[in-house]
mmCIF file of C-alpha atoms in Angstrom:
data_model
loop_
_atom_site.group_PDB
_atom_site.id
_atom_site.type_symbol
_atom_site.label_atom_id
_atom_site.label_comp_id
_atom_site.label_asym_id
_atom_site.label_seq_id
_atom_site.Cartn_x
_atom_site.Cartn_y
_atom_site.Cartn_z
ATOM 1 C CA MET A 1 -15.296 7.835 -33.006
ATOM 2 C CA THR A 2 -13.899 10.165 -31.347
ATOM 3 C CA VAL A 3 -14.065 10.497 -27.161
ATOM 4 C CA ASN A 4 -16.533 13.081 -27.061
ATOM 5 C CA ASP A 5 -18.715 11.335 -29.555
ATOM 6 C CA TYR A 6 -18.875 8.538 -27.230
ATOM 7 C CA VAL A 7 -19.550 10.168 -24.375
ATOM 8 C CA GLN A 8 -22.366 12.449 -25.819
ATOM 9 C CA ALA A 9 -23.670 8.990 -27.142
ATOM 10 C CA ASN A 10 -23.639 7.325 -23.991
ATOM 11 C CA GLN A 11 -24.498 9.839 -21.265
ATOM 12 C CA GLU A 12 -26.940 8.194 -19.703
ATOM 13 C CA LYS A 13 -25.236 5.021 -19.443
ATOM 14 C CA LEU A 14 -22.259 6.871 -18.295
ATOM 15 C CA LEU A 15 -23.775 9.311 -15.316
ATOM 16 C CA SER A 16 -25.493 6.254 -13.860
ATOM 17 C CA TRP A 17 -22.716 5.138 -12.863
ATOM 18 C CA GLN A 18 -22.218 5.958 -8.752
ATOM 19 C CA PRO A 19 -18.889 5.693 -7.107
ATOM 20 C CA THR A 20 -18.791 2.614 -4.628
ATOM 21 C CA ARG A 21 -16.827 2.239 -1.363
ATOM 22 C CA GLY A 22 -13.217 1.034 -1.812
ATOM 23 C CA LYS A 23 -11.936 -2.028 0.008
ATOM 24 C CA VAL A 24 -8.652 -0.682 1.193
ATOM 25 C CA GLY A 25 -8.289 2.565 2.771
ATOM 26 C CA ILE A 26 -5.259 4.735 3.280
ATOM 27 C CA TYR A 27 -5.202 6.754 6.459
ATOM 28 C CA PHE A 28 -4.205 10.523 6.187
ATOM 29 C CA ASP A 29 -3.466 12.646 8.736
ATOM 30 C CA LYS A 30 -2.034 16.162 8.445
ATOM 31 C CA LYS A 31 -0.621 15.701 11.916
ATOM 32 C CA CYS A 32 1.737 12.781 10.386
ATOM 33 C CA GLU A 33 3.050 15.109 7.860
ATOM 34 C CA ILE A 34 3.398 18.193 9.854
ATOM 35 C CA TYR A 35 5.463 16.254 12.357
ATOM 36 C CA ALA A 36 7.646 14.673 9.531
ATOM 37 C CA TRP A 37 8.295 18.142 8.549
ATOM 38 C CA ASN A 38 9.319 19.106 12.034
ATOM 39 C CA ALA A 39 11.534 16.248 12.428
ATOM 40 C CA SER A 40 13.627 17.549 9.007
ATOM 41 C CA HIS A 41 12.144 15.125 6.678
ATOM 42 C CA GLY A 42 10.308 17.965 4.643
ATOM 43 C CA ASN A 43 6.587 17.189 3.416
ATOM 44 C CA LYS A 44 8.021 15.476 0.490
ATOM 45 C CA LEU A 45 8.482 11.794 2.963
ATOM 46 C CA TYR A 46 4.702 12.131 3.819
ATOM 47 C CA ASP A 47 3.335 13.067 0.417
ATOM 48 C CA ASP A 48 5.560 10.073 -1.332
ATOM 49 C CA SER A 49 4.713 7.647 1.510
ATOM 50 C CA LEU A 50 0.722 8.397 0.609
ATOM 51 C CA GLN A 51 0.994 8.481 -2.817
ATOM 52 C CA GLY A 52 3.391 5.202 -2.905
ATOM 53 C CA ALA A 53 0.709 3.340 -0.730
ATOM 54 C CA TYR A 54 -1.906 4.089 -2.876
ATOM 55 C CA SER A 55 0.454 3.077 -6.085
ATOM 56 C CA VAL A 56 0.738 -0.240 -3.909
ATOM 57 C CA PHE A 57 -2.390 -1.369 -3.692
ATOM 58 C CA ARG A 58 -4.133 0.188 -6.782
ATOM 59 C CA GLN A 59 -1.435 -1.164 -9.127
ATOM 60 C CA ASN A 60 -3.085 -4.932 -7.742
ATOM 61 C CA ASN A 61 -6.140 -3.607 -8.814
ATOM 62 C CA ASN A 62 -8.022 -3.001 -5.664
ATOM 63 C CA SER A 63 -10.365 -0.641 -4.876
ATOM 64 C CA VAL A 64 -8.667 2.129 -2.932
ATOM 65 C CA GLU A 65 -9.585 5.254 -0.751
ATOM 66 C CA PHE A 66 -8.005 7.459 1.666
ATOM 67 C CA PHE A 67 -9.912 8.290 5.270
ATOM 68 C CA THR A 68 -8.963 10.664 7.757
ATOM 69 C CA ASP A 69 -9.032 10.648 12.024
ATOM 70 C CA GLU A 70 -12.755 11.189 11.882
ATOM 71 C CA GLN A 71 -13.410 8.081 10.183
ATOM 72 C CA LEU A 72 -11.238 6.168 12.258
ATOM 73 C CA THR A 73 -13.992 4.719 14.419
ATOM 74 C CA GLU A 74 -15.402 1.350 14.231
ATOM 75 C CA GLU A 75 -18.301 2.262 12.360
ATOM 76 C CA GLY A 76 -16.441 4.266 9.825
ATOM 77 C CA LEU A 77 -13.779 1.179 8.873
ATOM 78 C CA LYS A 78 -17.210 -0.553 7.955
ATOM 79 C CA GLY A 79 -16.644 -1.451 4.212
ATOM 80 C CA PHE A 80 -12.482 -1.392 4.266
ATOM 81 C CA GLU A 81 -11.220 -5.276 4.232
ATOM 82 C CA LEU A 82 -7.586 -3.839 4.507
ATOM 83 C CA ILE A 83 -6.330 -0.539 6.296
ATOM 84 C CA CYS A 84 -2.637 1.084 5.718
ATOM 85 C CA PHE A 85 -1.254 3.459 7.591
ATOM 86 C CA PRO A 86 1.851 4.629 6.003
ATOM 87 C CA THR A 87 4.615 6.963 8.074
ATOM 88 C CA ALA A 88 2.216 7.271 11.259
ATOM 89 C CA PHE A 89 4.460 9.013 13.120
ATOM 90 C CA VAL A 90 1.823 10.173 15.021
ATOM 91 C CA PHE A 91 -1.126 8.157 16.901
ATOM 92 C CA ASP A 92 -2.977 7.219 19.654
ATOM 93 C CA ARG A 93 -4.118 4.466 21.779
ATOM 94 C CA LYS A 94 -7.790 5.042 21.082
ATOM 95 C CA LYS A 95 -6.729 4.594 17.690
ATOM 96 C CA THR A 96 -5.099 1.322 18.282
ATOM 97 C CA ALA A 97 -7.871 0.100 20.009
ATOM 98 C CA VAL A 98 -10.206 0.783 16.906
ATOM 99 C CA VAL A 99 -7.540 -0.821 14.253
ATOM 100 C CA GLU A 100 -7.167 -3.976 17.354
ATOM 101 C CA ALA A 101 -11.337 -4.409 16.747
ATOM 102 C CA PHE A 102 -11.242 -4.077 12.991
ATOM 103 C CA VAL A 103 -8.113 -6.870 12.909
ATOM 104 C CA LYS A 104 -10.311 -9.270 15.277
ATOM 105 C CA ASN A 105 -13.165 -9.096 12.894
ATOM 106 C CA GLY A 106 -11.223 -10.027 9.985
ATOM 107 C CA GLY A 107 -9.532 -7.004 8.510
ATOM 108 C CA ILE A 108 -5.804 -6.704 8.076
ATOM 109 C CA ALA A 109 -3.936 -3.573 9.482
ATOM 110 C CA VAL A 110 -0.328 -2.387 7.595
ATOM 111 C CA PHE A 111 2.026 -0.120 9.874
ATOM 112 C CA GLU A 112 5.297 0.976 8.586
ATOM 113 C CA ALA A 113 8.757 1.521 11.270
ATOM 114 C CA PHE A 114 8.227 4.572 13.596
ATOM 115 C CA ALA A 115 3.797 4.288 13.477
ATOM 116 C CA GLY A 116 3.028 5.344 16.710
ATOM 117 C CA MET A 117 6.327 7.184 18.038
ATOM 118 C CA LEU A 118 4.527 10.088 19.360
ATOM 119 C CA ASP A 119 1.329 10.085 21.363
ATOM 120 C CA ASN A 120 -1.270 12.717 20.275
ATOM 121 C CA ASP A 121 -2.942 12.521 23.587
ATOM 122 C CA THR A 122 0.206 13.131 25.372
ATOM 123 C CA GLY A 123 2.271 15.258 22.881
ATOM 124 C CA MET A 124 5.291 12.523 24.159
ATOM 125 C CA HIS A 125 7.563 10.449 22.307
ATOM 126 C CA GLU A 126 6.654 6.442 23.070
ATOM 127 C CA GLU A 127 9.207 4.830 24.480
ATOM 128 C CA ASP A 128 8.357 1.955 22.133
ATOM 129 C CA TYR A 129 8.938 1.785 18.691
ATOM 130 C CA PHE A 130 6.197 0.895 17.314
ATOM 131 C CA GLY A 131 4.292 2.891 19.776
ATOM 132 C CA CYS A 132 1.162 4.036 21.123
ATOM 133 C CA GLY A 133 0.391 0.043 22.089
ATOM 134 C CA ILE A 134 1.221 -1.085 18.276
ATOM 135 C CA THR A 135 4.120 -3.206 19.557
ATOM 136 C CA GLN A 136 1.478 -4.758 22.174
ATOM 137 C CA LEU A 137 -0.954 -5.549 19.221
ATOM 138 C CA SER A 138 1.742 -6.773 16.566
ATOM 139 C CA GLY A 139 4.171 -8.586 19.334
ATOM 140 C CA VAL A 140 6.847 -7.016 17.475
ATOM 141 C CA GLU A 141 9.220 -4.472 19.644
ATOM 142 C CA ALA A 142 12.056 -2.812 17.697
ATOM 143 C CA LYS A 143 15.277 -3.056 19.956
ATOM 144 C CA ILE A 144 17.917 -1.142 17.841
ATOM 145 C CA ILE A 145 17.645 1.871 15.585
ATOM 146 C CA HIS A 146 20.161 2.442 12.844
ATOM 147 C CA SER A 147 19.750 5.781 11.345
ATOM 148 C CA THR A 148 21.167 6.957 8.142
ATOM 149 C CA ALA A 149 23.901 8.991 9.898
ATOM 150 C CA MET A 150 25.022 6.007 11.569
ATOM 151 C CA ILE A 151 25.510 4.014 8.567
ATOM 152 C CA GLU A 152 27.001 6.869 6.262
ATOM 153 C CA ASN A 153 29.589 7.950 9.014
ATOM 154 C CA ALA A 154 30.376 4.461 10.163
ATOM 155 C CA TYR A 155 29.411 5.154 13.461
ATOM 156 C CA ASP A 156 27.243 1.886 13.809
ATOM 157 C CA TRP A 157 29.760 -0.736 13.049
ATOM 158 C CA GLU A 158 27.523 -3.934 13.218
ATOM 159 C CA LEU A 159 25.142 -2.604 10.916
ATOM 160 C CA VAL A 160 28.405 -1.568 8.529
ATOM 161 C CA MET A 161 29.003 -5.451 8.649
ATOM 162 C CA ARG A 162 25.859 -5.662 7.038
ATOM 163 C CA ALA A 163 24.630 -3.098 4.792
ATOM 164 C CA ASP A 164 26.922 0.339 3.291
ATOM 165 C CA SER A 165 23.796 2.180 3.163
ATOM 166 C CA ASP A 166 20.347 3.418 4.286
ATOM 167 C CA GLU A 167 18.347 2.091 1.575
ATOM 168 C CA ILE A 168 18.855 -1.576 3.027
ATOM 169 C CA ALA A 169 17.519 -4.304 0.037
ATOM 170 C CA MET A 170 14.903 -6.721 1.240
ATOM 171 C CA THR A 171 13.878 -9.649 -0.527
ATOM 172 C CA TYR A 172 10.871 -10.968 -1.646
ATOM 173 C CA ASP A 173 9.993 -14.030 -3.493
ATOM 174 C CA GLY A 174 13.605 -14.159 -4.995
ATOM 175 C CA ARG A 175 13.353 -10.833 -6.021
ATOM 176 C CA SER A 176 14.970 -7.371 -4.048
ATOM 177 C CA PHE A 177 13.754 -3.837 -2.919
ATOM 178 C CA LYS A 178 14.142 -1.413 -0.659
ATOM 179 C CA GLY A 179 13.010 0.649 2.002
ATOM 180 C CA ILE A 180 14.040 4.487 2.871
ATOM 181 C CA LYS A 181 15.203 5.903 6.259
ATOM 182 C CA TYR A 182 15.922 3.771 9.399
ATOM 183 C CA MET A 183 16.067 0.765 9.878
ATOM 184 C CA LEU A 184 14.707 -1.162 12.812
ATOM 185 C CA ASP A 185 16.001 -4.229 14.557
ATOM 186 C CA CYS A 186 12.984 -6.108 16.133
ATOM 187 C CA GLU A 187 12.453 -9.127 18.421
ATOM 188 C CA TYR A 188 8.868 -10.995 18.559
ATOM 189 C CA SER A 189 7.979 -14.116 21.028
ATOM 190 C CA ASP A 190 4.897 -14.308 20.116
ATOM 191 C CA LYS A 191 4.153 -17.888 18.486
ATOM 192 C CA GLU A 192 1.525 -16.033 16.254
ATOM 193 C CA VAL A 193 3.687 -14.279 14.223
ATOM 194 C CA ASP A 194 5.637 -14.999 10.831
ATOM 195 C CA VAL A 195 8.468 -13.539 9.367
ATOM 196 C CA LEU A 196 7.028 -12.394 5.707
ATOM 197 C CA VAL A 197 10.155 -10.466 4.466
ATOM 198 C CA LYS A 198 13.565 -10.811 5.276
ATOM 199 C CA PHE A 199 16.723 -7.726 4.903
ATOM 200 C CA ALA A 200 19.413 -8.928 2.695
ATOM 201 C CA ASN A 201 21.247 -9.815 5.773
ATOM 202 C CA GLY A 202 19.071 -12.259 7.244
ATOM 203 C CA LYS A 203 17.229 -10.253 9.790
ATOM 204 C CA PRO A 204 13.568 -10.049 9.857
ATOM 205 C CA ALA A 205 12.152 -6.626 8.394
ATOM 206 C CA ILE A 206 8.417 -7.077 7.186
ATOM 207 C CA TYR A 207 6.245 -9.462 10.236
ATOM 208 C CA ARG A 208 2.792 -10.282 10.260
ATOM 209 C CA LYS A 209 0.713 -11.480 13.337
ATOM 210 C CA LYS A 210 -2.888 -13.444 13.179
ATOM 211 C CA VAL A 211 -4.978 -11.805 15.421
ATOM 212 C CA GLY A 212 -8.526 -12.881 16.165
ATOM 213 C CA LYS A 213 -9.766 -13.299 12.422
ATOM 214 C CA GLY A 214 -7.645 -11.192 10.908
ATOM 215 C CA SER A 215 -3.924 -10.301 10.787
ATOM 216 C CA VAL A 216 -1.796 -7.200 11.356
ATOM 217 C CA ILE A 217 1.795 -6.271 9.361
ATOM 218 C CA VAL A 218 4.469 -4.353 10.668
ATOM 219 C CA ALA A 219 7.815 -3.651 8.455
ATOM 220 C CA GLY A 220 11.218 -2.568 10.119
ATOM 221 C CA LYS A 221 11.424 0.388 7.376
ATOM 222 C CA LEU A 222 9.351 2.798 5.740
ATOM 223 C CA LEU A 223 8.104 0.953 2.326
ATOM 224 C CA PHE A 224 5.530 3.226 0.605
ATOM 225 C CA ALA A 225 7.755 6.533 0.206
ATOM 226 C CA GLY A 226 10.677 4.879 -1.815
ATOM 227 C CA VAL A 227 7.955 2.856 -4.287
ATOM 228 C CA HIS A 228 8.660 4.761 -7.213
ATOM 229 C CA ARG A 229 12.494 4.294 -7.258
ATOM 230 C CA TYR A 230 13.050 0.945 -5.166
ATOM 231 C CA GLY A 231 11.077 -2.400 -6.301
ATOM 232 C CA GLY A 232 7.406 -1.135 -6.357
ATOM 233 C CA GLU A 233 6.084 -3.993 -8.424
ATOM 234 C CA THR A 234 8.186 -6.724 -6.007
ATOM 235 C CA LEU A 235 6.175 -4.667 -2.934
ATOM 236 C CA ALA A 236 2.934 -4.914 -4.779
ATOM 237 C CA ALA A 237 3.623 -8.427 -5.266
ATOM 238 C CA LEU A 238 4.182 -9.172 -1.639
ATOM 239 C CA PHE A 239 0.695 -7.493 -0.808
ATOM 240 C CA ASN A 240 -1.265 -9.411 -3.606
ATOM 241 C CA SER A 241 -0.262 -12.918 -1.677
ATOM 242 C CA VAL A 242 -1.100 -10.941 1.678
ATOM 243 C CA TYR A 243 -4.841 -9.458 0.575
ATOM 244 C CA LYS A 244 -6.434 -10.128 -3.207
ATOM 245 C CA GLU A 245 -9.698 -8.125 -3.433
ATOM 246 C CA GLU A 246 -12.779 -10.094 -4.863
ATOM 247 C CA GLN A 247 -12.603 -9.090 -8.658
ATOM 248 C CA LYS A 248 -15.777 -9.175 -10.820
ATOM 249 C CA GLU A 249 -14.114 -11.307 -13.243
ATOM 250 C CA ALA A 250 -11.855 -13.904 -12.975
ATOM 251 C CA TRP A 251 -9.381 -12.514 -15.869
ATOM 252 C CA ILE A 252 -8.674 -9.344 -13.664
ATOM 253 C CA LYS A 253 -6.362 -11.254 -11.275
ATOM 254 C CA ASP A 254 -3.897 -12.470 -14.037
ATOM 255 C CA VAL A 255 -3.141 -9.351 -15.896
ATOM 256 C CA PRO A 256 -0.152 -7.922 -15.030
ATOM 257 C CA TYR A 257 1.573 -5.166 -12.821
ATOM 258 C CA GLY A 258 0.343 -1.886 -13.868
ATOM 259 C CA LEU A 259 -2.321 -2.407 -15.730
ATOM 260 C CA ARG A 260 -5.492 -1.163 -13.960
ATOM 261 C CA VAL A 261 -9.040 -2.125 -14.667
ATOM 262 C CA ASP A 262 -11.962 0.150 -13.799
ATOM 263 C CA TYR A 263 -15.461 -0.977 -14.069
ATOM 264 C CA LEU A 264 -18.006 1.965 -14.493
ATOM 265 C CA GLY A 265 -20.646 0.092 -12.187
ATOM 266 C CA GLU A 266 -22.939 -1.594 -13.987
ATOM 267 C CA SER A 267 -22.879 0.106 -17.223
ATOM 268 C CA GLY A 268 -20.982 -2.735 -19.133
ATOM 269 C CA VAL A 269 -18.126 -0.189 -19.688
ATOM 270 C CA VAL A 270 -14.505 -1.194 -18.517
ATOM 271 C CA VAL A 271 -11.422 1.037 -18.357
ATOM 272 C CA LEU A 272 -7.788 -0.271 -19.261
ATOM 273 C CA GLU A 273 -4.915 2.002 -17.969
ATOM 274 C CA ASN A 274 -1.384 1.342 -18.784
ATOM 275 C CA THR A 275 0.869 3.140 -16.399
ATOM 276 C CA GLN A 276 3.690 2.020 -17.306
ATOM 277 C CA ASN A 277 6.000 3.202 -20.109
ATOM 278 C CA ARG A 278 6.298 -0.324 -22.209
ATOM 279 C CA PRO A 279 3.634 -2.014 -23.756
ATOM 280 C CA LEU A 280 2.244 -4.866 -21.533
ATOM 281 C CA THR A 281 0.247 -8.461 -22.747
ATOM 282 C CA PHE A 282 -3.131 -9.842 -21.263
ATOM 283 C CA THR A 283 -5.818 -11.909 -21.672
ATOM 284 C CA MET A 284 -9.570 -11.455 -21.379
ATOM 285 C CA PRO A 285 -12.792 -13.445 -22.613
ATOM 286 C CA LYS A 286 -14.593 -13.077 -25.716
ATOM 287 C CA GLY A 287 -17.508 -10.434 -25.244
ATOM 288 C CA TYR A 288 -16.032 -6.982 -25.239
ATOM 289 C CA LYS A 289 -15.734 -4.407 -27.829
ATOM 290 C CA ASP A 290 -12.415 -2.258 -27.885
ATOM 291 C CA VAL A 291 -14.872 0.999 -28.402
ATOM 292 C CA PHE A 292 -11.499 3.354 -29.964
ATOM 293 C CA GLY A 293 -9.153 0.461 -31.414
ATOM 294 C CA VAL A 294 -6.285 0.956 -28.932
ATOM 295 C CA LEU A 295 -5.347 -3.081 -28.055
ATOM 296 C CA LYS A 296 -3.852 -5.239 -30.579
ATOM 297 C CA GLY A 297 -4.508 -8.736 -31.123
ATOM 298 C CA ASP A 298 -7.411 -11.076 -30.302
ATOM 299 C CA GLU A 299 -8.621 -13.284 -27.389
ATOM 300 C CA ASN A 300 -5.482 -15.292 -27.354
ATOM 301 C CA GLY A 301 -3.488 -12.090 -26.132
ATOM 302 C CA PHE A 302 -4.191 -8.258 -26.582
ATOM 303 C CA GLU A 303 -1.372 -5.604 -26.288
ATOM 304 C CA ILE A 304 -1.914 -2.179 -24.932
ATOM 305 C CA SER A 305 1.259 0.482 -25.943
ATOM 306 C CA GLY A 306 2.482 1.891 -22.858
ATOM 307 C CA GLN A 307 0.279 5.116 -21.171
ATOM 308 C CA ALA A 308 -2.425 4.077 -23.279
ATOM 309 C CA VAL A 309 -5.871 3.808 -22.112
ATOM 310 C CA ALA A 310 -8.195 1.799 -23.543
ATOM 311 C CA VAL A 311 -12.303 1.671 -23.193
ATOM 312 C CA LEU A 312 -13.954 -1.474 -23.352
ATOM 313 C CA GLU A 313 -17.332 -2.346 -24.067
ATOM 314 C CA LYS A 314 -19.740 -5.514 -22.687
ATOM 315 C CA LEU A 315 -21.744 -6.742 -25.930
#
């Protein structure tokens, strides 16, 4: 059976599917892209950050969508369980207040280094990095900024003793991954703050603070822009320990990194996509038919080739 034959034979079932709101929201704001470009980062930094954030949460088989300024309201965030703000250089205190309310009600918010460094309301740079009230919300304050130039040109002797490039390694669960650009040396005194990840030099790198029923996570590096080059699998594992979307079936929780699973609503059709260049193996319960014969093996263990897509149908 060809793909066209299958679609023609199952039009009614396939067309009945309607997309539902994602549980993970990725914040997109053109002002952040413009600011990054004006700061000589080009537009690639912001684009890579958005794609990297999407990839990290999507590879964990979370449902993900982007949201904008217009949706950054208490009403607009309903349905999200985690919201992420990649390279959110431009922010304001009204937005931070909305995020605080979201978190207090049980949500999770994720910010990278330099979030809110420019106040959109005043057009002024903030004294705190994290700015626009994010320092107060997260309980983490940046004390020293270590720039690429300082490290590479050895102007910052303290940091040279700790690292030899701007791609400073972090360690999670015994595995190393990297962020890019600048490093923030931060301090915290709030007892509700705990350290999730440390830099290779032992300094804290990623922090989490409990706020109400939820939590705020802030990072001392830009995490997402370098995902496709520097340890995306480890970063995805970190966030998988922080947040796991409830899945339709238990077996999906155990699929390997890079195997995306999508249900077409209640149609009984499941699409598997191997986003890696290597074969991936997984197990799942009986009761599915491999429509196009893509998978190898049986219910004791299936293999899907690199970059392959399989369509399963419930019997």
